[in-house]
Amino acid sequence: TILISSLGLGTTLTFIGSHWLLVWMGLEINTLAIIPLMISQNHPRAVEATTKYFITQATASTLLLFASVTNAWTSGEWSLIEMLNPASATLATVALALKIGLAPLHFWLPEVLQGLDLTTGLILSTWQKLAPFAILLQLYPLLNPNLLLFLGILSTIIGGWGGLNQTQLRKILAYSSIANLGWMITILHYAPNLTLLNLILYITMTLTTFLLFKIFNSTKINSIASSSTKSPLLSIIALLTLLSLGGLPPLSGFMPKWLILQELTKQSLFIPATIMALMALLSLFFYLRLCYATTLTMNPNPTNMLSSWRTKPNHFTLILLTSATLSILL
């Protein structure tokens, strides 16, 4: 209870703060609250993931503090929206990119997510993105649009290519997260409301996907193949959610991608828009692979059918129902 409420407190502090030190403190509380949750499963992989996470987050926090201090030193302002020093703004962008795992600062994210269980992985993929994005959405007019565009396009490229040769579901979700964050960052300078829309939809779809994998109890592609025998309905929901994450019309995930491409062409950024549309196809490829494994492959061992044909409904049902409806039909 203490850890979860600290997570909430850290994010809320960052949301409401306008003083750089208060915002930084919120991010720190957030990081320190999730570390015991990560290490709680007493597994060597969990310990390794927690250590990697702690080191990268500490580096990002130090960079952010340095950026805010240099800004205060040159301009005499501690307010969040008065970051007038361009060097400080660039440093802050890099620090926040490291915090949320944008390419080329993404190396920690797949490794860390792979070492965690699905519940903590869900918190890391959704809740931990809120506070840095709250800062970015306030700072966007002062940030360098070319740097944001570079980070965004590189993230979509690496998120697309990186997920192709993975068999672990958590790593696939990590690369999917990198690609989605790339879309959000690219459009941040031109239409921040689209970034917010994309973030909300991404969180909804990721929540649904993690809950489904948790109910199927699967962490690899080959173990998800038995899901259709356990619960046919859930496997169809999984299929639609994954296609929505890939951005196929008429599902929810198509909307932000369409609007972002439209906005990029309005800004005459044709080459970035083309690159991102092509990279979305790569992401779609590994989502389709997951769909194929989930619904179109029969479980090779039919004797299992006698023991547990249907999965027992558990306490996620209401949340899952709501988030699945939103991530498919919005």
CSV table of C-alpha atoms in Angstrom, one decimal:
chain,number,residue,atom,x,y,z
A,1,THR,CA,0.0,0.0,0.0
A,2,ILE,CA,2.8,2.4,0.9
A,3,LEU,CA,4.7,1.8,-2.3
A,4,ILE,CA,1.6,2.1,-4.6
A,5,SER,CA,0.5,5.3,-2.8
A,6,SER,CA,4.1,6.7,-3.1
A,7,LEU,CA,3.9,6.0,-6.9
A,8,GLY,CA,0.7,8.0,-7.0
A,9,LEU,CA,2.2,10.8,-4.9
A,10,GLY,CA,5.3,11.1,-7.1
A,11,THR,CA,3.3,11.4,-10.3
A,12,THR,CA,0.8,13.8,-8.7
A,13,LEU,CA,3.7,16.1,-7.4
A,14,THR,CA,5.1,16.2,-11.0
A,15,PHE,CA,1.6,17.0,-12.4
A,16,ILE,CA,0.8,19.9,-10.1
A,17,GLY,CA,4.3,21.3,-9.6
A,18,SER,CA,5.5,24.4,-11.4
A,19,HIS,CA,8.8,24.7,-9.5
A,20,TRP,CA,11.6,22.6,-11.0
A,21,LEU,CA,12.8,21.1,-7.7
A,22,LEU,CA,9.3,20.0,-6.8
A,23,VAL,CA,8.8,18.4,-10.2
A,24,TRP,CA,12.2,16.7,-9.9
A,25,MET,CA,11.3,15.4,-6.4
A,26,GLY,CA,8.1,13.9,-7.8
A,27,LEU,CA,10.1,12.0,-10.4
A,28,GLU,CA,12.5,10.8,-7.7
A,29,ILE,CA,9.7,9.5,-5.4
A,30,ASN,CA,8.2,7.8,-8.4
A,31,THR,CA,11.5,6.0,-9.2
A,32,LEU,CA,12.2,5.0,-5.6
A,33,ALA,CA,8.6,3.7,-5.1
A,34,ILE,CA,8.8,1.2,-8.1
A,35,ILE,CA,12.2,-0.2,-7.2
A,36,PRO,CA,11.0,-2.4,-4.3
A,37,LEU,CA,8.0,-3.6,-6.4
A,38,MET,CA,10.5,-4.6,-9.2
A,39,ILE,CA,12.8,-6.6,-6.9
A,40,SER,CA,10.0,-8.2,-4.8
A,41,GLN,CA,10.0,-11.5,-6.8
A,42,ASN,CA,13.5,-12.5,-5.6
A,43,HIS,CA,14.8,-13.7,-8.9
A,44,PRO,CA,18.3,-13.0,-10.4
A,45,ARG,CA,16.7,-11.5,-13.5
A,46,ALA,CA,14.6,-9.2,-11.4
A,47,VAL,CA,17.6,-8.0,-9.4
A,48,GLU,CA,19.5,-7.3,-12.7
A,49,ALA,CA,16.5,-5.5,-14.2
A,50,THR,CA,16.1,-3.4,-11.0
A,51,THR,CA,19.8,-2.4,-11.0
A,52,LYS,CA,19.7,-1.4,-14.6
A,53,TYR,CA,16.5,0.6,-14.1
A,54,PHE,CA,17.9,2.3,-11.0
A,55,ILE,CA,21.1,3.3,-12.8
A,56,THR,CA,19.4,4.7,-15.9
A,57,GLN,CA,16.8,6.6,-13.9
A,58,ALA,CA,19.4,8.0,-11.6
A,59,THR,CA,21.4,9.2,-14.6
A,60,ALA,CA,18.3,10.8,-16.1
A,61,SER,CA,17.3,12.5,-12.9
A,62,THR,CA,20.8,13.9,-12.4
A,63,LEU,CA,20.7,15.3,-16.0
A,64,LEU,CA,17.3,16.8,-15.4
A,65,LEU,CA,18.4,18.4,-12.1
A,66,PHE,CA,21.6,19.7,-13.9
A,67,ALA,CA,19.4,21.2,-16.7
A,68,SER,CA,17.1,22.9,-14.2
A,69,VAL,CA,20.0,24.3,-12.1
A,70,THR,CA,21.8,25.7,-15.1
A,71,ASN,CA,18.6,27.3,-16.3
A,72,ALA,CA,18.0,28.9,-12.9
A,73,TRP,CA,21.7,30.0,-12.9
A,74,THR,CA,21.4,31.8,-16.2
A,75,SER,CA,17.8,33.1,-16.0
A,76,GLY,CA,17.1,33.3,-12.3
A,77,GLU,CA,13.9,31.4,-12.8
A,78,TRP,CA,12.9,28.1,-11.1
A,79,SER,CA,9.5,28.0,-12.9
A,80,LEU,CA,8.9,25.0,-15.2
A,81,ILE,CA,7.6,27.0,-18.1
A,82,GLU,CA,10.4,29.6,-18.0
A,83,MET,CA,13.2,27.4,-19.3
A,84,LEU,CA,14.7,30.1,-21.5
A,85,ASN,CA,18.2,28.7,-21.8
A,86,PRO,CA,18.4,26.5,-25.0
A,87,ALA,CA,21.2,24.3,-23.7
A,88,SER,CA,19.1,23.5,-20.6
A,89,ALA,CA,16.1,22.8,-22.7
A,90,THR,CA,18.1,20.3,-24.8
A,91,LEU,CA,19.5,18.7,-21.7
A,92,ALA,CA,16.1,18.3,-20.2
A,93,THR,CA,14.8,16.7,-23.5
A,94,VAL,CA,17.6,14.2,-23.4
A,95,ALA,CA,17.0,13.4,-19.7
A,96,LEU,CA,13.3,12.9,-20.2
A,97,ALA,CA,14.0,10.8,-23.4
A,98,LEU,CA,16.3,8.5,-21.2
A,99,LYS,CA,13.6,8.4,-18.5
A,100,ILE,CA,10.9,7.1,-20.8
A,101,GLY,CA,13.2,5.0,-23.1
A,102,LEU,CA,13.2,6.8,-26.4
A,103,ALA,CA,15.8,5.7,-29.0
A,104,PRO,CA,18.8,6.1,-29.0
A,105,LEU,CA,18.5,6.0,-25.2
A,106,HIS,CA,16.2,3.0,-25.2
A,107,PHE,CA,18.7,0.2,-24.5
A,108,TRP,CA,17.6,-0.4,-20.9
A,109,LEU,CA,13.9,-0.8,-21.6
A,110,PRO,CA,13.6,-4.2,-23.2
A,111,GLU,CA,16.1,-5.7,-20.8
A,112,VAL,CA,14.4,-4.3,-17.7
A,113,LEU,CA,10.9,-5.2,-18.9
A,114,GLN,CA,12.1,-8.8,-19.6
A,115,GLY,CA,13.2,-9.2,-16.0
A,116,LEU,CA,9.9,-8.2,-14.4
A,117,ASP,CA,6.7,-10.0,-13.9
A,118,LEU,CA,3.7,-8.8,-15.9
A,119,THR,CA,2.1,-6.7,-13.2
A,120,THR,CA,5.2,-4.6,-12.5
A,121,GLY,CA,5.9,-4.5,-16.2
A,122,LEU,CA,2.4,-3.0,-16.7
A,123,ILE,CA,3.2,-0.3,-14.2
A,124,LEU,CA,6.5,0.5,-15.9
A,125,SER,CA,4.9,0.6,-19.3
A,126,THR,CA,2.0,2.8,-18.4
A,127,TRP,CA,2.1,4.7,-15.1
A,128,GLN,CA,5.8,5.5,-15.2
A,129,LYS,CA,5.3,7.3,-18.6
A,130,LEU,CA,2.8,9.8,-17.2
A,131,ALA,CA,5.1,12.1,-15.1
A,132,PRO,CA,7.8,12.7,-17.8
A,133,PHE,CA,5.1,13.4,-20.4
A,134,ALA,CA,3.4,15.9,-18.0
A,135,ILE,CA,6.8,17.8,-18.1
A,136,LEU,CA,7.2,17.5,-21.9
A,137,LEU,CA,3.6,18.7,-22.5
A,138,GLN,CA,4.3,21.8,-20.4
A,139,LEU,CA,7.7,22.5,-22.0
A,140,TYR,CA,6.9,21.8,-25.6
A,141,PRO,CA,7.1,25.4,-27.0
A,142,LEU,CA,10.6,25.8,-25.6
A,143,LEU,CA,12.1,22.5,-26.9
A,144,ASN,CA,14.0,22.1,-30.1
A,145,PRO,CA,11.6,20.7,-32.8
A,146,ASN,CA,14.4,19.1,-34.8
A,147,LEU,CA,15.7,17.2,-31.8
A,148,LEU,CA,12.2,15.9,-31.0
A,149,LEU,CA,11.7,14.9,-34.6
A,150,PHE,CA,15.0,13.0,-34.7
A,151,LEU,CA,14.2,11.2,-31.4
A,152,GLY,CA,10.7,10.3,-32.6
A,153,ILE,CA,11.7,9.0,-36.0
A,154,LEU,CA,14.6,7.0,-34.6
A,155,SER,CA,12.3,5.5,-32.0
A,156,THR,CA,9.7,4.4,-34.6
A,157,ILE,CA,12.5,2.8,-36.7
A,158,ILE,CA,14.1,1.0,-33.8
A,159,GLY,CA,10.7,0.0,-32.3
A,160,GLY,CA,9.8,-1.5,-35.6
A,161,TRP,CA,13.1,-3.3,-36.4
A,162,GLY,CA,13.8,-4.4,-32.8
A,163,GLY,CA,10.6,-6.3,-32.3
A,164,LEU,CA,10.9,-8.4,-35.4
A,165,ASN,CA,13.3,-11.1,-34.0
A,166,GLN,CA,11.8,-11.4,-30.5
A,167,THR,CA,10.1,-14.4,-29.1
A,168,GLN,CA,9.5,-13.0,-25.6
A,169,LEU,CA,6.2,-11.2,-25.2
A,170,ARG,CA,7.6,-8.6,-22.7
A,171,LYS,CA,10.4,-7.6,-25.1
A,172,ILE,CA,7.9,-7.3,-28.0
A,173,LEU,CA,5.8,-5.0,-25.8
A,174,ALA,CA,8.9,-3.0,-24.9
A,175,TYR,CA,9.7,-2.4,-28.6
A,176,SER,CA,6.1,-1.6,-29.2
A,177,SER,CA,6.3,0.9,-26.4
A,178,ILE,CA,9.4,2.5,-28.0
A,179,ALA,CA,7.6,2.8,-31.4
A,180,ASN,CA,4.5,4.3,-29.8
A,181,LEU,CA,6.5,6.8,-27.8
A,182,GLY,CA,8.3,7.8,-31.1
A,183,TRP,CA,4.9,8.7,-32.6
A,184,MET,CA,4.0,10.8,-29.6
A,185,ILE,CA,7.3,12.7,-29.5
A,186,THR,CA,7.4,13.4,-33.2
A,187,ILE,CA,4.1,15.4,-33.1
A,188,LEU,CA,4.7,17.0,-29.6
A,189,HIS,CA,6.0,20.3,-31.0
A,190,TYR,CA,3.3,20.7,-33.6
A,191,ALA,CA,0.1,19.3,-31.9
A,192,PRO,CA,0.6,18.5,-28.2
A,193,ASN,CA,-3.1,17.5,-27.9
A,194,LEU,CA,-2.4,14.7,-30.4
A,195,THR,CA,0.4,13.5,-28.1
A,196,LEU,CA,-2.0,13.5,-25.2
A,197,LEU,CA,-4.6,11.5,-27.2
A,198,ASN,CA,-2.0,9.0,-28.3
A,199,LEU,CA,-0.7,8.6,-24.8
A,200,ILE,CA,-4.1,7.9,-23.4
A,201,LEU,CA,-4.9,5.3,-26.1
A,202,TYR,CA,-1.5,3.7,-25.8
A,203,ILE,CA,-2.0,3.3,-22.1
A,204,THR,CA,-5.5,1.8,-22.6
A,205,MET,CA,-4.2,-0.7,-25.2
A,206,THR,CA,-1.1,-1.7,-23.2
A,207,LEU,CA,-3.2,-2.2,-20.1
A,208,THR,CA,-5.5,-4.6,-22.0
A,209,THR,CA,-2.6,-6.5,-23.6
A,210,PHE,CA,-0.8,-7.0,-20.2
A,211,LEU,CA,-4.0,-8.1,-18.5
A,212,LEU,CA,-4.7,-10.6,-21.3
A,213,PHE,CA,-1.2,-12.0,-21.1
A,214,LYS,CA,-1.6,-12.2,-17.3
A,215,ILE,CA,-4.8,-14.2,-17.6
A,216,PHE,CA,-3.3,-16.5,-20.3
A,217,ASN,CA,-0.3,-16.7,-18.0
A,218,SER,CA,2.1,-16.5,-21.0
A,219,THR,CA,5.4,-14.8,-21.4
A,220,LYS,CA,6.6,-16.3,-24.7
A,221,ILE,CA,5.0,-16.5,-28.1
A,222,ASN,CA,4.8,-20.3,-28.1
A,223,SER,CA,3.0,-20.4,-24.7
A,224,ILE,CA,0.3,-18.0,-26.0
A,225,ALA,CA,-0.8,-20.6,-28.6
A,226,SER,CA,-2.9,-22.5,-26.1
A,227,SER,CA,-4.9,-19.4,-25.2
A,228,SER,CA,-7.7,-20.1,-27.7
A,229,THR,CA,-8.3,-23.5,-26.1
A,230,LYS,CA,-8.5,-21.9,-22.7
A,231,SER,CA,-10.9,-19.2,-23.6
A,232,PRO,CA,-12.0,-18.5,-27.2
A,233,LEU,CA,-13.6,-15.1,-26.3
A,234,LEU,CA,-10.5,-13.8,-24.7
A,235,SER,CA,-8.3,-14.9,-27.6
A,236,ILE,CA,-10.6,-12.9,-30.0
A,237,ILE,CA,-10.3,-9.8,-27.7
A,238,ALA,CA,-6.5,-10.3,-27.7
A,239,LEU,CA,-6.5,-10.5,-31.5
A,240,LEU,CA,-8.5,-7.2,-31.8
A,241,THR,CA,-6.4,-5.4,-29.2
A,242,LEU,CA,-3.1,-6.4,-30.9
A,243,LEU,CA,-4.4,-5.3,-34.3
A,244,SER,CA,-5.5,-2.0,-32.6
A,245,LEU,CA,-1.9,-1.6,-31.2
A,246,GLY,CA,-0.7,-2.1,-34.7
A,247,GLY,CA,-2.9,0.7,-35.9
A,248,LEU,CA,-5.4,-1.0,-38.3
A,249,PRO,CA,-8.7,0.8,-39.1
A,250,PRO,CA,-11.4,0.8,-37.9
A,251,LEU,CA,-9.9,0.0,-34.4
A,252,SER,CA,-9.0,2.7,-31.9
A,253,GLY,CA,-5.2,2.5,-32.5
A,254,PHE,CA,-5.7,3.7,-36.1
A,255,MET,CA,-7.0,7.1,-35.0
A,256,PRO,CA,-3.9,8.7,-33.5
A,257,LYS,CA,-1.7,7.4,-36.3
A,258,TRP,CA,-4.0,8.8,-38.9
A,259,LEU,CA,-4.2,12.2,-37.2
A,260,ILE,CA,-0.5,12.4,-36.6
A,261,LEU,CA,0.3,11.6,-40.3
A,262,GLN,CA,-2.2,14.2,-41.3
A,263,GLU,CA,-0.6,16.9,-39.0
A,264,LEU,CA,2.9,16.0,-40.3
A,265,THR,CA,1.8,16.5,-43.9
A,266,LYS,CA,0.2,19.8,-43.0
A,267,GLN,CA,3.6,20.9,-41.6
A,268,SER,CA,5.2,19.8,-44.9
A,269,LEU,CA,7.2,17.1,-43.1
A,270,PHE,CA,6.6,14.5,-45.9
A,271,ILE,CA,9.8,12.5,-45.5
A,272,PRO,CA,9.3,11.9,-41.7
A,273,ALA,CA,5.6,11.0,-42.3
A,274,THR,CA,6.6,8.5,-45.0
A,275,ILE,CA,9.3,6.9,-42.8
A,276,MET,CA,6.9,6.6,-39.9
A,277,ALA,CA,4.2,5.1,-42.0
A,278,LEU,CA,6.6,2.5,-43.3
A,279,MET,CA,7.9,1.7,-39.9
A,280,ALA,CA,4.3,1.2,-38.6
A,281,LEU,CA,4.2,-1.7,-41.1
A,282,LEU,CA,7.2,-3.4,-39.4
A,283,SER,CA,5.4,-3.0,-36.1
A,284,LEU,CA,2.3,-4.4,-37.6
A,285,PHE,CA,4.2,-7.5,-38.8
A,286,PHE,CA,5.1,-8.6,-35.3
A,287,TYR,CA,1.6,-7.8,-34.0
A,288,LEU,CA,0.3,-10.0,-36.8
A,289,ARG,CA,2.7,-12.8,-35.7
A,290,LEU,CA,1.2,-12.5,-32.2
A,291,CYS,CA,-2.3,-12.6,-33.6
A,292,TYR,CA,-1.4,-15.7,-35.6
A,293,ALA,CA,-0.1,-17.4,-32.5
A,294,THR,CA,-3.0,-16.4,-30.4
A,295,THR,CA,-6.0,-17.3,-32.5
A,296,LEU,CA,-5.0,-19.2,-35.6
A,297,THR,CA,-2.7,-21.8,-34.1
A,298,MET,CA,-4.2,-24.8,-32.3
A,299,ASN,CA,-2.5,-26.0,-29.2
A,300,PRO,CA,-0.6,-29.2,-30.2
A,301,ASN,CA,-1.4,-31.0,-27.0
A,302,PRO,CA,-5.1,-31.9,-27.0
A,303,THR,CA,-5.0,-33.8,-23.7
A,304,ASN,CA,-4.8,-30.5,-21.8
A,305,MET,CA,-8.4,-29.8,-23.0
A,306,LEU,CA,-9.8,-32.1,-20.4
A,307,SER,CA,-8.2,-30.5,-17.4
A,308,SER,CA,-8.9,-26.7,-17.8
A,309,TRP,CA,-11.0,-25.9,-20.8
A,310,ARG,CA,-12.0,-22.4,-19.6
A,311,THR,CA,-9.9,-20.1,-17.6
A,312,LYS,CA,-11.4,-19.1,-14.3
A,313,PRO,CA,-12.7,-15.6,-14.3
A,314,ASN,CA,-10.6,-13.4,-11.9
A,315,HIS,CA,-10.7,-9.9,-10.4
A,316,PHE,CA,-9.3,-8.3,-13.6
A,317,THR,CA,-12.5,-8.9,-15.5
A,318,LEU,CA,-14.2,-5.5,-15.1
A,319,ILE,CA,-11.0,-3.5,-15.8
A,320,LEU,CA,-10.2,-5.8,-18.7
A,321,LEU,CA,-13.7,-5.4,-20.1
A,322,THR,CA,-13.6,-1.6,-19.9
A,323,SER,CA,-10.1,-1.2,-21.3
A,324,ALA,CA,-10.7,-3.8,-24.1
A,325,THR,CA,-13.8,-2.0,-25.2
A,326,LEU,CA,-12.0,1.3,-25.3
A,327,SER,CA,-8.9,0.0,-27.1
A,328,ILE,CA,-11.0,-1.6,-29.8
A,329,LEU,CA,-14.1,0.6,-30.3
A,330,LEU,CA,-13.0,4.1,-29.6
